[in-house]
Amino acid sequence: MIRSDKRRGRVIGVLMLGCTMVWGTGCKKEQAVAPVAIDAGMAAVAVRDAGSQDVGMVARVKKPLRFSDVKLATNRYRVDVTYTLTNPGTAQGRGDACLSLHDDQGLVIHQAKLGGITVKGGTSDTFEDRVDVNEAFWKQTRTVLLYTAEAYDCSSGVSKMTSERFQLLPTGQPAPAGTPAPQAPGSSTAADFAVSNIQVSQEGSSDNYSATYVVKNLSTRRVSGRGCLRAYVAAGDRFLEEVRVGDFSLRPSGSETITDTIIFEDDKHWDEVKVLRLFISPYGCADEVDAENAGITFDKPAGIHAPVEGVDADGEVELDPDNNDAVVDVPDEAQDPVDDHGGDEPYSDAPEDTGH
């Protein structure tokens, strides 16, 4: 079955046990035995048989889930995945379905959670998921890995997956023999990155702002990170605005030019802001600025200000389509040249035609 929000899934009915009390001579009220819910990964549980005095052991066997019938479709930064999960064990399998992108050496570029999954023992279920992926990450991707993990643990990668691994190419075809095995994700620190050539710009008097910078990987391993731009009224103050600017994954010693849009909660703050700080870290704005990662502080460029209402990026006055009194200056249509020579031939001022 297929889930409904971004996913469609199995609807599991709950069996309600009722107790019927019968009044009459010789009748006895039976006490219902509540069922015991057994989750994936639990040890064998002793269950008393209502019709026997013996205690039997009911083993709940947990086995890795299996992916099959995988379909992959991409549209720029969006990846749609359809897949079937089979649970060959007897214990219920639950957790998260995950996707990770790998380079030509099997190193992790990016990881993402597809969605939560629950598959009863001995059954299969089909899921549909959609996840957004940075276009720059996708261009570096050579293989895609699908796997399941405990809830909220996709970031641990292959080292803690609870399914068999399923590798495929970005085209959706199965990965051929000899494809490098996916590696576990590596950790990174702020010291792994160097930032240079920072530029902050505004298009005319509009609300279009952007940040551009170059980030370099100083380590000998692939590392990923995010940029964070903080804006201050004065140095030493608490930041007035905080914006994520760019995601990246860099090969050892690799570098990349990042350009991203700056969107403040309140564009009017651009007139108050005097100081900007850009810092890079594994989790961007989720990390703190400290002595080990102070980032780069610089003055806001003098030409940047709050947007002027009613003016577009080219400095032209924007017309209100709902205002009937607005005057729209429509350029005159180009007129065909006048033929002063008569005849049906089109007029030309070329020397060979005029004889001059």
CSV table of C-alpha atoms in Angstrom, one decimal:
chain,number,residue,atom,x,y,z
A,1,MET,CA,0.0,0.0,0.0
A,2,ILE,CA,1.0,3.6,-0.4
A,3,ARG,CA,0.8,6.4,2.1
A,4,SER,CA,-1.1,9.6,1.6
A,5,ASP,CA,0.8,12.9,2.5
A,6,LYS,CA,4.0,12.7,0.7
A,7,ARG,CA,3.7,8.9,1.2
A,8,ARG,CA,0.9,6.5,1.2
A,9,GLY,CA,1.0,3.5,3.5
A,10,ARG,CA,-0.7,0.6,5.1
A,11,VAL,CA,-3.6,1.2,7.3
A,12,ILE,CA,-3.5,-1.3,10.2
A,13,GLY,CA,-6.8,-2.1,11.9
A,14,VAL,CA,-6.8,-2.6,15.6
A,15,LEU,CA,-8.7,-5.6,16.9
A,16,MET,CA,-10.8,-4.6,19.8
A,17,LEU,CA,-11.6,-7.4,22.2
A,18,GLY,CA,-14.8,-7.1,24.1
A,19,CYS,CA,-15.9,-9.0,27.1
A,20,THR,CA,-19.6,-10.1,27.1
A,21,MET,CA,-21.1,-10.8,30.5
A,22,VAL,CA,-23.8,-13.4,30.5
A,23,TRP,CA,-26.2,-13.5,33.5
A,24,GLY,CA,-27.7,-16.8,34.4
A,25,THR,CA,-27.2,-19.9,36.5
A,26,GLY,CA,-23.9,-21.7,35.9
A,27,CYS,CA,-22.5,-18.9,33.8
A,28,LYS,CA,-18.9,-17.6,34.5
A,29,LYS,CA,-17.4,-14.3,33.4
A,30,GLU,CA,-14.2,-14.9,31.4
A,31,GLN,CA,-11.3,-12.4,31.8
A,32,ALA,CA,-9.9,-11.3,28.4
A,33,VAL,CA,-6.1,-11.5,28.0
A,34,ALA,CA,-4.6,-8.3,26.6
A,35,PRO,CA,-2.3,-8.8,23.7
A,36,VAL,CA,1.4,-8.0,24.1
A,37,ALA,CA,2.8,-5.7,21.4
A,38,ILE,CA,6.2,-6.8,20.3
A,39,ASP,CA,8.4,-4.4,18.4
A,40,ALA,CA,11.4,-5.0,16.1
A,41,GLY,CA,14.6,-5.9,18.0
A,42,MET,CA,12.8,-7.3,21.1
A,43,ALA,CA,14.0,-10.5,22.7
A,44,ALA,CA,11.9,-13.7,22.7
A,45,VAL,CA,8.8,-13.2,24.9
A,46,ALA,CA,7.1,-15.9,27.0
A,47,VAL,CA,3.4,-16.1,26.2
A,48,ARG,CA,0.9,-18.2,28.2
A,49,ASP,CA,-1.4,-20.3,26.1
A,50,ALA,CA,-5.0,-19.8,27.3
A,51,GLY,CA,-5.8,-23.4,26.6
A,52,SER,CA,-2.7,-25.0,28.2
A,53,GLN,CA,-0.7,-24.8,31.4
A,54,ASP,CA,2.6,-24.9,29.5
A,55,VAL,CA,4.5,-21.7,28.8
A,56,GLY,CA,5.8,-21.5,25.2
A,57,MET,CA,8.5,-19.3,23.8
A,58,VAL,CA,7.5,-17.3,20.8
A,59,ALA,CA,10.6,-16.0,19.0
A,60,ARG,CA,10.4,-12.7,17.2
A,61,VAL,CA,13.2,-12.9,14.6
A,62,LYS,CA,14.5,-9.6,13.2
A,63,LYS,CA,16.1,-9.7,9.7
A,64,PRO,CA,17.3,-6.9,7.5
A,65,LEU,CA,14.6,-5.3,5.3
A,66,ARG,CA,14.9,-5.7,1.5
A,67,PHE,CA,14.4,-3.1,-1.2
A,68,SER,CA,12.9,-4.0,-4.6
A,69,ASP,CA,11.0,-2.5,-7.5
A,70,VAL,CA,12.8,0.8,-7.0
A,71,LYS,CA,12.0,3.6,-9.4
A,72,LEU,CA,14.0,6.9,-9.4
A,73,ALA,CA,13.0,10.1,-11.2
A,74,THR,CA,14.7,13.5,-10.9
A,75,ASN,CA,13.7,17.0,-11.8
A,76,ARG,CA,16.6,19.4,-11.2
A,77,TYR,CA,16.7,19.6,-7.3
A,78,ARG,CA,13.8,17.2,-6.7
A,79,VAL,CA,14.1,13.4,-6.5
A,80,ASP,CA,11.0,11.1,-6.5
A,81,VAL,CA,11.5,7.6,-5.3
A,82,THR,CA,9.1,4.6,-5.4
A,83,TYR,CA,10.2,1.4,-3.7
A,84,THR,CA,8.9,-1.8,-2.1
A,85,LEU,CA,10.2,-3.0,1.3
A,86,THR,CA,9.9,-6.6,2.3
A,87,ASN,CA,10.3,-7.8,5.9
A,88,PRO,CA,11.6,-11.4,5.8
A,89,GLY,CA,11.6,-11.7,9.6
A,90,THR,CA,8.8,-12.1,12.1
A,91,ALA,CA,9.5,-9.0,14.1
A,92,GLN,CA,7.9,-5.7,13.0
A,93,GLY,CA,10.4,-3.4,11.2
A,94,ARG,CA,10.1,0.3,11.8
A,95,GLY,CA,12.3,3.4,11.5
A,96,ASP,CA,13.2,5.7,8.7
A,97,ALA,CA,13.9,5.1,5.0
A,98,CYS,CA,17.0,7.0,3.9
A,99,LEU,CA,18.8,8.2,0.7
A,100,SER,CA,22.4,9.1,0.4
A,101,LEU,CA,24.4,10.3,-2.6
A,102,HIS,CA,28.0,9.1,-3.2
A,103,ASP,CA,30.9,10.2,-5.4
A,104,ASP,CA,33.0,8.0,-7.7
A,105,GLN,CA,34.9,6.7,-4.7
A,106,GLY,CA,31.8,5.8,-2.6
A,107,LEU,CA,32.3,8.9,-0.3
A,108,VAL,CA,29.1,10.5,1.1
A,109,ILE,CA,28.1,13.7,-0.6
A,110,HIS,CA,24.7,14.1,1.1
A,111,GLN,CA,22.1,12.2,3.1
A,112,ALA,CA,18.4,12.7,3.5
A,113,LYS,CA,15.5,11.1,5.3
A,114,LEU,CA,12.8,9.9,2.9
A,115,GLY,CA,10.1,9.1,5.5
A,116,GLY,CA,9.1,6.9,8.4
A,117,ILE,CA,8.4,3.2,7.6
A,118,THR,CA,6.6,0.3,9.4
A,119,VAL,CA,6.5,-3.2,7.8
A,120,LYS,CA,5.0,-6.1,9.7
A,121,GLY,CA,6.9,-9.3,9.8
A,122,GLY,CA,6.5,-11.5,6.7
A,123,THR,CA,4.9,-8.8,4.6
A,124,SER,CA,5.8,-6.2,2.0
A,125,ASP,CA,4.7,-2.6,1.5
A,126,THR,CA,5.3,0.0,-1.2
A,127,PHE,CA,6.2,3.6,-0.6
A,128,GLU,CA,6.5,6.8,-2.5
A,129,ASP,CA,8.7,9.6,-1.4
A,130,ARG,CA,9.9,13.0,-2.6
A,131,VAL,CA,13.1,14.8,-1.4
A,132,ASP,CA,14.8,18.0,-2.4
A,133,VAL,CA,18.5,17.7,-3.3
A,134,ASN,CA,20.9,20.5,-3.9
A,135,GLU,CA,21.6,20.7,-7.7
A,136,ALA,CA,25.3,20.9,-7.1
A,137,PHE,CA,25.2,17.7,-5.0
A,138,TRP,CA,23.3,15.9,-7.7
A,139,LYS,CA,25.9,16.9,-10.4
A,140,GLN,CA,28.6,15.2,-8.3
A,141,THR,CA,26.6,12.1,-7.6
A,142,ARG,CA,27.7,8.8,-9.2
A,143,THR,CA,25.7,6.3,-7.1
A,144,VAL,CA,22.6,6.6,-5.0
A,145,LEU,CA,22.1,4.4,-1.9
A,146,LEU,CA,18.7,3.5,-0.4
A,147,TYR,CA,18.7,2.0,3.2
A,148,THR,CA,16.6,2.0,6.4
A,149,ALA,CA,17.8,3.1,9.8
A,150,GLU,CA,16.4,3.5,13.3
A,151,ALA,CA,14.2,6.6,13.6
A,152,TYR,CA,16.1,9.9,13.2
A,153,ASP,CA,19.4,8.0,12.4
A,154,CYS,CA,19.8,8.4,8.6
A,155,SER,CA,23.0,10.4,9.3
A,156,SER,CA,24.8,7.3,10.6
A,157,GLY,CA,24.8,5.8,7.1
A,158,VAL,CA,25.8,2.3,6.2
A,159,SER,CA,27.3,1.7,9.6
A,160,LYS,CA,23.9,1.4,11.3
A,161,MET,CA,21.5,0.6,8.5
A,162,THR,CA,18.7,-1.9,9.3
A,163,SER,CA,18.2,-3.1,5.7
A,164,GLU,CA,20.2,-4.6,3.0
A,165,ARG,CA,21.9,-1.9,1.0
A,166,PHE,CA,20.4,-1.0,-2.4
A,167,GLN,CA,22.7,0.9,-4.8
A,168,LEU,CA,21.6,2.4,-8.1
A,169,LEU,CA,22.8,4.9,-10.6
A,170,PRO,CA,21.4,8.5,-10.8
A,171,THR,CA,19.6,7.3,-13.9
A,172,GLY,CA,17.6,4.8,-11.8
A,173,GLN,CA,19.5,1.8,-13.3
A,174,PRO,CA,21.0,-0.8,-10.9
A,175,ALA,CA,24.6,-0.1,-10.0
A,176,PRO,CA,26.9,-2.4,-12.1
A,177,ALA,CA,29.3,-4.9,-10.6
A,178,GLY,CA,32.5,-3.2,-9.4
A,179,THR,CA,30.8,-0.1,-8.2
A,180,PRO,CA,32.7,1.3,-5.2
A,181,ALA,CA,30.9,0.3,-2.0
A,182,PRO,CA,29.3,3.2,-0.2
A,183,GLN,CA,31.4,4.6,2.7
A,184,ALA,CA,30.2,5.8,6.1
A,185,PRO,CA,29.9,9.6,6.3
A,186,GLY,CA,32.9,11.4,7.6
A,187,SER,CA,32.8,14.1,10.2
A,188,SER,CA,33.9,17.7,9.6
A,189,THR,CA,34.8,20.7,11.7
A,190,ALA,CA,35.0,24.4,11.0
A,191,ALA,CA,38.8,24.1,10.8
A,192,ASP,CA,38.3,22.1,7.5
A,193,PHE,CA,37.1,25.1,5.6
A,194,ALA,CA,38.7,28.3,4.3
A,195,VAL,CA,36.5,31.2,3.0
A,196,SER,CA,37.5,34.0,0.7
A,197,ASN,CA,36.2,36.5,-1.9
A,198,ILE,CA,33.0,37.4,0.0
A,199,GLN,CA,30.5,39.6,-1.8
A,200,VAL,CA,27.1,40.8,-0.8
A,201,SER,CA,25.0,42.6,-3.4
A,202,GLN,CA,21.5,44.0,-4.1
A,203,GLU,CA,19.8,44.3,-7.5
A,204,GLY,CA,19.1,48.0,-7.9
A,205,SER,CA,16.6,49.1,-5.2
A,206,SER,CA,14.7,45.8,-5.2
A,207,ASP,CA,14.4,43.2,-2.5
A,208,ASN,CA,16.8,40.8,-4.4
A,209,TYR,CA,19.9,40.3,-2.3
A,210,SER,CA,22.6,37.7,-2.7
A,211,ALA,CA,25.9,36.5,-1.1
A,212,THR,CA,28.8,35.0,-3.1
A,213,TYR,CA,31.9,33.4,-1.6
A,214,VAL,CA,34.6,30.8,-2.3
A,215,VAL,CA,35.0,27.9,0.1
A,216,LYS,CA,37.9,25.5,0.1
A,217,ASN,CA,38.4,22.1,1.7
A,218,LEU,CA,41.6,22.1,3.7
A,219,SER,CA,41.4,18.5,4.8
A,220,THR,CA,42.3,15.2,3.1
A,221,ARG,CA,38.8,13.8,3.1
A,222,ARG,CA,35.4,14.8,1.7
A,223,VAL,CA,33.6,17.2,3.9
A,224,SER,CA,30.2,18.9,3.8
A,225,GLY,CA,29.0,22.1,5.3
A,226,ARG,CA,26.8,25.2,5.2
A,227,GLY,CA,27.3,28.9,5.2
A,228,CYS,CA,25.5,31.2,7.7
A,229,LEU,CA,25.3,35.0,7.3
A,230,ARG,CA,24.5,37.1,10.4
A,231,ALA,CA,23.7,40.8,10.4
A,232,TYR,CA,24.3,43.2,13.3
A,233,VAL,CA,23.5,46.8,14.0
A,234,ALA,CA,26.9,47.1,15.6
A,235,ALA,CA,29.8,44.8,16.3
A,236,GLY,CA,29.4,43.0,19.6
A,237,ASP,CA,25.6,43.2,19.5
A,238,ARG,CA,23.3,40.2,19.2
A,239,PHE,CA,22.5,39.5,15.5
A,240,LEU,CA,19.4,41.1,14.1
A,241,GLU,CA,19.1,38.7,11.2
A,242,GLU,CA,20.4,35.2,10.5
A,243,VAL,CA,20.3,33.5,7.0
A,244,ARG,CA,21.5,30.2,5.7
A,245,VAL,CA,23.6,30.9,2.5
A,246,GLY,CA,24.7,27.8,0.7
A,247,ASP,CA,25.3,24.1,1.1
A,248,PHE,CA,28.3,22.3,-0.2
A,249,SER,CA,30.2,19.0,-0.3
A,250,LEU,CA,33.9,19.2,-1.3
A,251,ARG,CA,36.4,16.6,-2.3
A,252,PRO,CA,39.8,16.7,-0.6
A,253,SER,CA,41.5,20.1,-1.4
A,254,GLY,CA,38.5,21.0,-3.6
A,255,SER,CA,36.9,24.4,-3.7
A,256,GLU,CA,33.6,25.9,-4.9
A,257,THR,CA,32.1,29.3,-5.6
A,258,ILE,CA,28.8,29.5,-3.7
A,259,THR,CA,26.0,32.0,-4.6
A,260,ASP,CA,22.8,32.1,-2.6
A,261,THR,CA,19.9,34.4,-2.0
A,262,ILE,CA,19.7,36.4,1.2
A,263,ILE,CA,16.2,36.7,2.6
A,264,PHE,CA,15.7,38.6,5.8
A,265,GLU,CA,12.7,38.2,8.0
A,266,ASP,CA,12.2,42.0,7.6
A,267,ASP,CA,13.9,43.7,4.6
A,268,LYS,CA,13.7,47.1,6.4
A,269,HIS,CA,16.5,45.8,8.7
A,270,TRP,CA,18.9,46.4,5.8
A,271,ASP,CA,18.8,50.1,6.7
A,272,GLU,CA,19.7,49.3,10.3
A,273,VAL,CA,22.4,46.7,9.7
A,274,LYS,CA,26.0,48.0,9.7
A,275,VAL,CA,28.1,44.8,10.2
A,276,LEU,CA,27.9,41.3,8.6
A,277,ARG,CA,29.5,38.1,9.6
A,278,LEU,CA,29.9,34.9,7.4
A,279,PHE,CA,30.9,31.7,9.0
A,280,ILE,CA,31.1,28.1,7.7
A,281,SER,CA,30.4,25.0,9.7
A,282,PRO,CA,29.0,21.5,9.3
A,283,TYR,CA,25.5,22.6,10.3
A,284,GLY,CA,25.6,26.3,9.4
A,285,CYS,CA,23.3,28.5,11.5
A,286,ALA,CA,22.6,25.6,13.8
A,287,ASP,CA,26.2,25.9,15.1
A,288,GLU,CA,27.4,28.7,17.4
A,289,VAL,CA,30.0,31.3,16.6
A,290,ASP,CA,32.9,30.9,19.0
A,291,ALA,CA,36.7,31.4,19.3
A,292,GLU,CA,37.3,28.3,17.1
A,293,ASN,CA,34.9,29.5,14.4
A,294,ALA,CA,34.7,33.3,14.6
A,295,GLY,CA,33.9,33.5,10.9
A,296,ILE,CA,34.7,36.6,8.8
A,297,THR,CA,33.3,40.0,9.9
A,298,PHE,CA,33.0,42.9,7.5
A,299,ASP,CA,31.1,46.1,7.0
A,300,LYS,CA,27.9,46.1,5.0
A,301,PRO,CA,28.5,47.6,1.5
A,302,ALA,CA,27.5,51.2,1.5
A,303,GLY,CA,25.2,50.9,-1.5
A,304,ILE,CA,23.0,48.2,0.1
A,305,HIS,CA,19.7,49.4,1.7
A,306,ALA,CA,16.2,48.4,2.3
A,307,PRO,CA,14.2,48.0,-0.9
A,308,VAL,CA,12.2,50.9,-2.3
A,309,GLU,CA,8.6,50.0,-2.6
A,310,GLY,CA,7.2,50.1,-6.1
A,311,VAL,CA,10.6,50.0,-7.8
A,312,ASP,CA,11.9,46.8,-9.6
A,313,ALA,CA,15.4,45.6,-9.9
A,314,ASP,CA,16.1,47.8,-12.9
A,315,GLY,CA,15.0,50.9,-11.0
A,316,GLU,CA,11.7,51.2,-13.1
A,317,VAL,CA,8.5,52.1,-11.4
A,318,GLU,CA,6.2,49.1,-11.0
A,319,LEU,CA,2.7,49.6,-12.2
A,320,ASP,CA,-0.3,48.4,-10.2
A,321,PRO,CA,-2.3,46.1,-12.4
A,322,ASP,CA,-5.4,46.8,-10.2
A,323,ASN,CA,-5.2,50.5,-10.7
A,324,ASN,CA,-7.1,51.6,-13.8
A,325,ASP,CA,-5.6,55.0,-13.7
A,326,ALA,CA,-2.1,53.6,-14.1
A,327,VAL,CA,-0.4,54.8,-17.4
A,328,VAL,CA,1.4,52.1,-19.3
A,329,ASP,CA,4.0,53.4,-21.7
A,330,VAL,CA,3.8,51.1,-24.7
A,331,PRO,CA,6.5,51.7,-27.3
A,332,ASP,CA,5.3,52.4,-30.8
A,333,GLU,CA,5.3,49.4,-33.1
A,334,ALA,CA,8.1,49.4,-35.7
A,335,GLN,CA,6.9,50.9,-39.0
A,336,ASP,CA,7.9,49.4,-42.3
A,337,PRO,CA,10.2,51.7,-44.3
A,338,VAL,CA,8.4,54.0,-46.8
A,339,ASP,CA,9.0,53.0,-50.4
A,340,ASP,CA,9.5,56.3,-52.2
A,341,HIS,CA,10.6,54.5,-55.4
A,342,GLY,CA,7.2,52.9,-56.2
A,343,GLY,CA,6.9,49.3,-57.4
A,344,ASP,CA,6.4,46.1,-55.5
A,345,GLU,CA,10.1,45.5,-54.5
A,346,PRO,CA,10.9,46.3,-50.9
A,347,TYR,CA,12.9,49.4,-50.3
A,348,SER,CA,16.6,49.0,-49.5
A,349,ASP,CA,19.3,51.6,-48.8
A,350,ALA,CA,22.2,49.2,-49.7
A,351,PRO,CA,24.8,50.7,-52.1
A,352,GLU,CA,24.1,48.1,-54.7
A,353,ASP,CA,20.4,49.0,-54.7
A,354,THR,CA,20.7,52.8,-54.7
A,355,GLY,CA,23.7,53.0,-57.0
A,356,HIS,CA,25.6,55.3,-54.4
